[in-house]
Amino acid sequence: MWFSFWRSRDRFTLDHLRYLTDQLAKVQIVNEVNKDFVIEALRSIAELITYGDQHDPSFFEFFMEKQVVAEFVRVLKLSRTVSIPLQLLQTVSIMIQNLRSEHAIYYMFSNEHMNYLITYSFDFRNEELLSYYISFLRAISGKLNKNTISLLVKTRNDEVVSFPLYVEAIRFAFHEENMIRTAVRTVTLNVYHVGDECVNRYITSAPHTEYFSNLVSFFRNQCMDLNRLVSETLKNPGPDSTSAIVAAVDEIEDNLYYFSDVISAGIPDVGRLITDSILMLLIFPMLLPSLRIVDTNDMQSGVVTSLYLLCCILRIVKIKDLANTIVAALFYPLETFTRFSRGKVNGYISDRGLTSVSQEPDDDNIAKCNAECLTVNVPQSSSSSGLDTESIMSEDNCSSSNLALREVLLAYVTKGDDVQVLGSLSVLATLLQTKELDESMLDRLGILPQRKQHKKQLLQALVGEASGEEQLFSSENSLMRDGSGCEPGVYLEKIKEQYGLSFLSSDFLMSPRVPRFQVLDALVSLFCRSNISAETLWDGGWLLRQLLPYSEAEFNSHHLELLQVSYKNSATALVKEVRGFWPDLLITVLCNEWRKCKRAMESSYPPKEPKCILFPSQMLSSEEDIPEGSSFAAGEKMHEVVKVFVVLHQLQIFTLGRYLPEKPLIYPPGDLPANSRAQTSGLDVSGPKPGTEVSLVSAVPCRIAFERGKERHFCFLAISAGTSGWLVLAEELPLKKPYGVVRVAAPLAGCNPRIDDKHPRWLHMRIRPSSLPVLDPAKFNAHAHAHAHAHGKLKTKAFVDGRWTLAFRDEESCKSALSMILEEINFLSDEVHRRLKPLLNLETALDLSGPEEEDSSSHSTTPPNSV
């Protein structure tokens, strides 16, 4: 019999299908002898049925007549080897996925054969078998609709009492293999989106509601794992730990998007179940208590992870009650949630580390939760905020503090380190963009944009609620009156009734102007801090522009004075860079960053995603931070100084309600003096290229060895042309003196010339690259990444500057070359400073950026009385 199976025959015929089913019916036992035949028969039948579904209906009619699915089940029962279940699951999956006829699908799902296979006791210790089984469930779920789903459930009195596909799928919802978890989620979403009311009632009845709370518990464990990764990375940074955080973040966001997809199915009560679980298992006992401020030198990471997770949850899980409850919780004192994390929550920790939560938050099902509550370090620094941050930062005050969480976020802005500031700004920006939040909530937080305030007051005035002024300044009865129809007080009452947290924040009794001024104070204070990165300041600038998009109406004289002082400090730092390593690229970088900053400030979204707070960047804020001899580190510092100057300058223009020009207001390039070395040598601003002919009238003969033992004779020139400059080594043309040909050229700026202490005829120079990674990332990235992976070092240390040591005929020639270099560097720096003058003079810049000036092309013209 087995030999006849392998004979050549026309495969895609009804006869061949009949032959295969007849042979399969004769099988009485499946063992090592005949398993290959059975496997091939199952595979071929699936192929033939798929072909027949698309080309010849008689194939599937025969399939139904002979009840081949029943034969599949019979063969499975006879099997004593794992290869048969594997092939059977694959066969049925292929058939279900490829059948197009609804009639065929109805037949496949009828007669309880699918439910039998779904509930069959497979040996899932075999990972491959489990993978095939999950794919089988996913294939079935892909064919679900309101008609087919009824074939897979059992009902009693019009209520679903059994749904094996769903129940068996969620058994593997928290499997260690990510692909299996993803497939299970696909199955559940396919079930939810059918929209069958009976099935929905089954899903949201006990004990099946535990799936949703278990989802949040599983997510909570992932959050705790992420926090551990962040903590380890802060202590031991490296590419491996960074990639681990990236993977963890991707999985966390995938989980939240799954929550969002579940909610979008519109099943009644599911949104409430997920909201309650997120609040009771994650937000209240873990994330909010982790925002505690402790004055300690220990490196802590809880606040970083918590701020990121709050942003993610608000941004992805779009549930109105969840978003508004989180905001209402920000008015509670920190102490409330610190106690909550040590008390009782609606759940218990199972042996597998997952929390199983009942469907209703009653006291009978409450057990203690051992969720982690981490503390964070906030370094002491100066601040000009209206908040009493000195008392906020004191350890004694924090141990039993009544400080509201809203004020804690502002304290991070004024006192926290760079990562904490960015995290707090990210939360405020996320809240500002959360459409599920009532405007009354944003108003109480102090972050309702000015344009929305004006619109709200206008509408209230039109309907006769109150005058705009009364509504803005009145604090009485503010809890019970708002035009939006949903009050912050409502959510405070919900927190009290549903979650047992009772507290009436004094913030709700104050004028709405108070929290707004506190936010404004904190942001102004932020721009006065010197230990914060430019990228974080850009985020603060974006938030300020969102709150006050039109004018300086809400800035007081103290704010304006602080911003001016901060701007002048940044201008002083910029002027220092004119005499630094990279003056030749300073204007180019400034123009680039001006455009980027303007675009970032005017964007609808903040400059950085919340996940950036998990990957803090190195900030070089002082000369001591620059590794000795590293022009790249100096370039990064110059870039940072420029970005700080640009955002503060644009804020100055913004605070006065002036037009922000497309380009920075700088003087155009000036003409080269007739007696300059660039003119006498015959070079222009394009610079010397190898092979270019130059005059050597001002050149000094020298020797240099680029290879050991191979000394070469050159004529040395230092040349500046406008804001560019070069060190030139040229070979003299014997037949065309005093001309020569350029052989080697290097940047003049940053060469740091120095005569050797022991050999007064030797001149040492640093040779830095002609560009920066920020201006030419493609050129530098490949080398930077290769070096970082090979050596695990920071990118700034991956590059090493070159060195030239020139030998001259005598000491006078060496000193003459040194003087020539210093003189040309001064010419270059002076030209850079001259072009920057209108930008450095704030009054001039503001006059030139008046609201009447609309033509951006005029920004580069020479202003009156220019040099």
PDB file of N, CA and C in Angstrom, residues 113-147:
ATOM      1  N   HIS A 113     -15.585  19.965  15.484  1.00  0.00           N
ATOM      2  CA  HIS A 113     -14.234  19.443  15.232  1.00  0.00           C
ATOM      3  C   HIS A 113     -13.162  20.458  15.623  1.00  0.00           C
ATOM      4  N   MET A 114     -13.381  21.750  15.318  1.00  0.00           N
ATOM      5  CA  MET A 114     -12.383  22.765  15.667  1.00  0.00           C
ATOM      6  C   MET A 114     -12.250  22.886  17.183  1.00  0.00           C
ATOM      7  N   ASN A 115     -13.375  22.891  17.882  1.00  0.00           N
ATOM      8  CA  ASN A 115     -13.300  22.980  19.340  1.00  0.00           C
ATOM      9  C   ASN A 115     -12.599  21.768  19.940  1.00  0.00           C
ATOM     10  N   TYR A 116     -12.792  20.596  19.306  1.00  0.00           N
ATOM     11  CA  TYR A 116     -12.084  19.408  19.792  1.00  0.00           C
ATOM     12  C   TYR A 116     -10.578  19.592  19.644  1.00  0.00           C
ATOM     13  N   LEU A 117     -10.147  20.077  18.481  1.00  0.00           N
ATOM     14  CA  LEU A 117      -8.708  20.303  18.276  1.00  0.00           C
ATOM     15  C   LEU A 117      -8.188  21.400  19.217  1.00  0.00           C
ATOM     16  N   ILE A 118      -9.010  22.426  19.431  1.00  0.00           N
ATOM     17  CA  ILE A 118      -8.582  23.524  20.312  1.00  0.00           C
ATOM     18  C   ILE A 118      -8.349  23.019  21.732  1.00  0.00           C
ATOM     19  N   THR A 119      -9.215  22.122  22.208  1.00  0.00           N
ATOM     20  CA  THR A 119      -9.121  21.661  23.605  1.00  0.00           C
ATOM     21  C   THR A 119      -8.357  20.342  23.738  1.00  0.00           C
ATOM     22  N   TYR A 120      -7.796  19.852  22.659  1.00  0.00           N
ATOM     23  CA  TYR A 120      -7.055  18.576  22.718  1.00  0.00           C
ATOM     24  C   TYR A 120      -5.806  18.739  23.588  1.00  0.00           C
ATOM     25  N   SER A 121      -5.461  17.692  24.283  1.00  0.00           N
ATOM     26  CA  SER A 121      -4.318  17.751  25.223  1.00  0.00           C
ATOM     27  C   SER A 121      -3.002  17.517  24.479  1.00  0.00           C
ATOM     28  N   PHE A 122      -2.543  18.519  23.798  1.00  0.00           N
ATOM     29  CA  PHE A 122      -1.238  18.435  23.133  1.00  0.00           C
ATOM     30  C   PHE A 122      -0.125  18.530  24.166  1.00  0.00           C
ATOM     31  N   ASP A 123       1.019  17.987  23.812  1.00  0.00           N
ATOM     32  CA  ASP A 123       2.185  18.069  24.690  1.00  0.00           C
ATOM     33  C   ASP A 123       2.943  19.365  24.381  1.00  0.00           C
ATOM     34  N   PHE A 124       2.601  20.411  25.113  1.00  0.00           N
ATOM     35  CA  PHE A 124       3.185  21.716  24.824  1.00  0.00           C
ATOM     36  C   PHE A 124       4.595  21.877  25.384  1.00  0.00           C
ATOM     37  N   ARG A 125       5.128  20.807  25.933  1.00  0.00           N
ATOM     38  CA  ARG A 125       6.549  20.871  26.295  1.00  0.00           C
ATOM     39  C   ARG A 125       7.415  20.956  25.040  1.00  0.00           C
ATOM     40  N   ASN A 126       6.840  20.521  23.932  1.00  0.00           N
ATOM     41  CA  ASN A 126       7.502  20.666  22.636  1.00  0.00           C
ATOM     42  C   ASN A 126       7.216  22.079  22.116  1.00  0.00           C
ATOM     43  N   GLU A 127       8.235  22.929  22.053  1.00  0.00           N
ATOM     44  CA  GLU A 127       8.049  24.334  21.689  1.00  0.00           C
ATOM     45  C   GLU A 127       7.532  24.498  20.269  1.00  0.00           C
ATOM     46  N   GLU A 128       7.978  23.617  19.355  1.00  0.00           N
ATOM     47  CA  GLU A 128       7.512  23.713  17.974  1.00  0.00           C
ATOM     48  C   GLU A 128       6.018  23.409  17.884  1.00  0.00           C
ATOM     49  N   LEU A 129       5.573  22.430  18.657  1.00  0.00           N
ATOM     50  CA  LEU A 129       4.161  22.077  18.666  1.00  0.00           C
ATOM     51  C   LEU A 129       3.320  23.237  19.207  1.00  0.00           C
ATOM     52  N   LEU A 130       3.810  23.897  20.261  1.00  0.00           N
ATOM     53  CA  LEU A 130       3.091  25.048  20.806  1.00  0.00           C
ATOM     54  C   LEU A 130       2.988  26.165  19.771  1.00  0.00           C
ATOM     55  N   SER A 131       4.063  26.377  19.043  1.00  0.00           N
ATOM     56  CA  SER A 131       4.066  27.415  18.023  1.00  0.00           C
ATOM     57  C   SER A 131       3.031  27.119  16.939  1.00  0.00           C
ATOM     58  N   TYR A 132       2.940  25.849  16.506  1.00  0.00           N
ATOM     59  CA  TYR A 132       1.949  25.461  15.496  1.00  0.00           C
ATOM     60  C   TYR A 132       0.537  25.592  16.049  1.00  0.00           C
ATOM     61  N   TYR A 133       0.357  25.280  17.317  1.00  0.00           N
ATOM     62  CA  TYR A 133      -0.959  25.364  17.935  1.00  0.00           C
ATOM     63  C   TYR A 133      -1.436  26.819  17.996  1.00  0.00           C
ATOM     64  N   ILE A 134      -0.558  27.721  18.393  1.00  0.00           N
ATOM     65  CA  ILE A 134      -0.928  29.135  18.474  1.00  0.00           C
ATOM     66  C   ILE A 134      -1.233  29.682  17.079  1.00  0.00           C
ATOM     67  N   SER A 135      -0.468  29.240  16.076  1.00  0.00           N
ATOM     68  CA  SER A 135      -0.755  29.668  14.705  1.00  0.00           C
ATOM     69  C   SER A 135      -2.118  29.149  14.258  1.00  0.00           C
ATOM     70  N   PHE A 136      -2.481  27.937  14.706  1.00  0.00           N
ATOM     71  CA  PHE A 136      -3.791  27.350  14.419  1.00  0.00           C
ATOM     72  C   PHE A 136      -4.905  28.213  15.029  1.00  0.00           C
ATOM     73  N   LEU A 137      -4.734  28.625  16.279  1.00  0.00           N
ATOM     74  CA  LEU A 137      -5.735  29.497  16.914  1.00  0.00           C
ATOM     75  C   LEU A 137      -5.845  30.835  16.186  1.00  0.00           C
ATOM     76  N   ARG A 138      -4.706  31.367  15.792  1.00  0.00           N
ATOM     77  CA  ARG A 138      -4.720  32.654  15.085  1.00  0.00           C
ATOM     78  C   ARG A 138      -5.419  32.530  13.733  1.00  0.00           C
ATOM     79  N   ALA A 139      -5.211  31.411  13.041  1.00  0.00           N
ATOM     80  CA  ALA A 139      -5.868  31.194  11.753  1.00  0.00           C
ATOM     81  C   ALA A 139      -7.382  31.165  11.919  1.00  0.00           C
ATOM     82  N   ILE A 140      -7.853  30.483  12.952  1.00  0.00           N
ATOM     83  CA  ILE A 140      -9.293  30.425  13.207  1.00  0.00           C
ATOM     84  C   ILE A 140      -9.832  31.821  13.505  1.00  0.00           C
ATOM     85  N   SER A 141      -9.122  32.564  14.361  1.00  0.00           N
ATOM     86  CA  SER A 141      -9.609  33.896  14.753  1.00  0.00           C
ATOM     87  C   SER A 141      -9.678  34.845  13.568  1.00  0.00           C
ATOM     88  N   GLY A 142      -8.813  34.626  12.578  1.00  0.00           N
ATOM     89  CA  GLY A 142      -8.820  35.486  11.405  1.00  0.00           C
ATOM     90  C   GLY A 142     -10.065  35.347  10.550  1.00  0.00           C
ATOM     91  N   LYS A 143     -10.839  34.271  10.749  1.00  0.00           N
ATOM     92  CA  LYS A 143     -12.060  34.047   9.974  1.00  0.00           C
ATOM     93  C   LYS A 143     -13.324  34.355  10.784  1.00  0.00           C
ATOM     94  N   LEU A 144     -13.152  34.963  11.955  1.00  0.00           N
ATOM     95  CA  LEU A 144     -14.313  35.227  12.797  1.00  0.00           C
ATOM     96  C   LEU A 144     -15.116  36.412  12.294  1.00  0.00           C
ATOM     97  N   ASN A 145     -16.428  36.262  12.335  1.00  0.00           N
ATOM     98  CA  ASN A 145     -17.360  37.363  12.152  1.00  0.00           C
ATOM     99  C   ASN A 145     -18.611  37.029  12.968  1.00  0.00           C
ATOM    100  N   LYS A 146     -19.616  37.857  12.878  1.00  0.00           N
ATOM    101  CA  LYS A 146     -20.795  37.639  13.720  1.00  0.00           C
ATOM    102  C   LYS A 146     -21.526  36.335  13.392  1.00  0.00           C
ATOM    103  N   ASN A 147     -21.294  35.793  12.201  1.00  0.00           N
ATOM    104  CA  ASN A 147     -21.926  34.535  11.831  1.00  0.00           C
ATOM    105  C   ASN A 147     -21.088  33.334  12.243  1.00  0.00           C
TER     106      ASN A 147
END
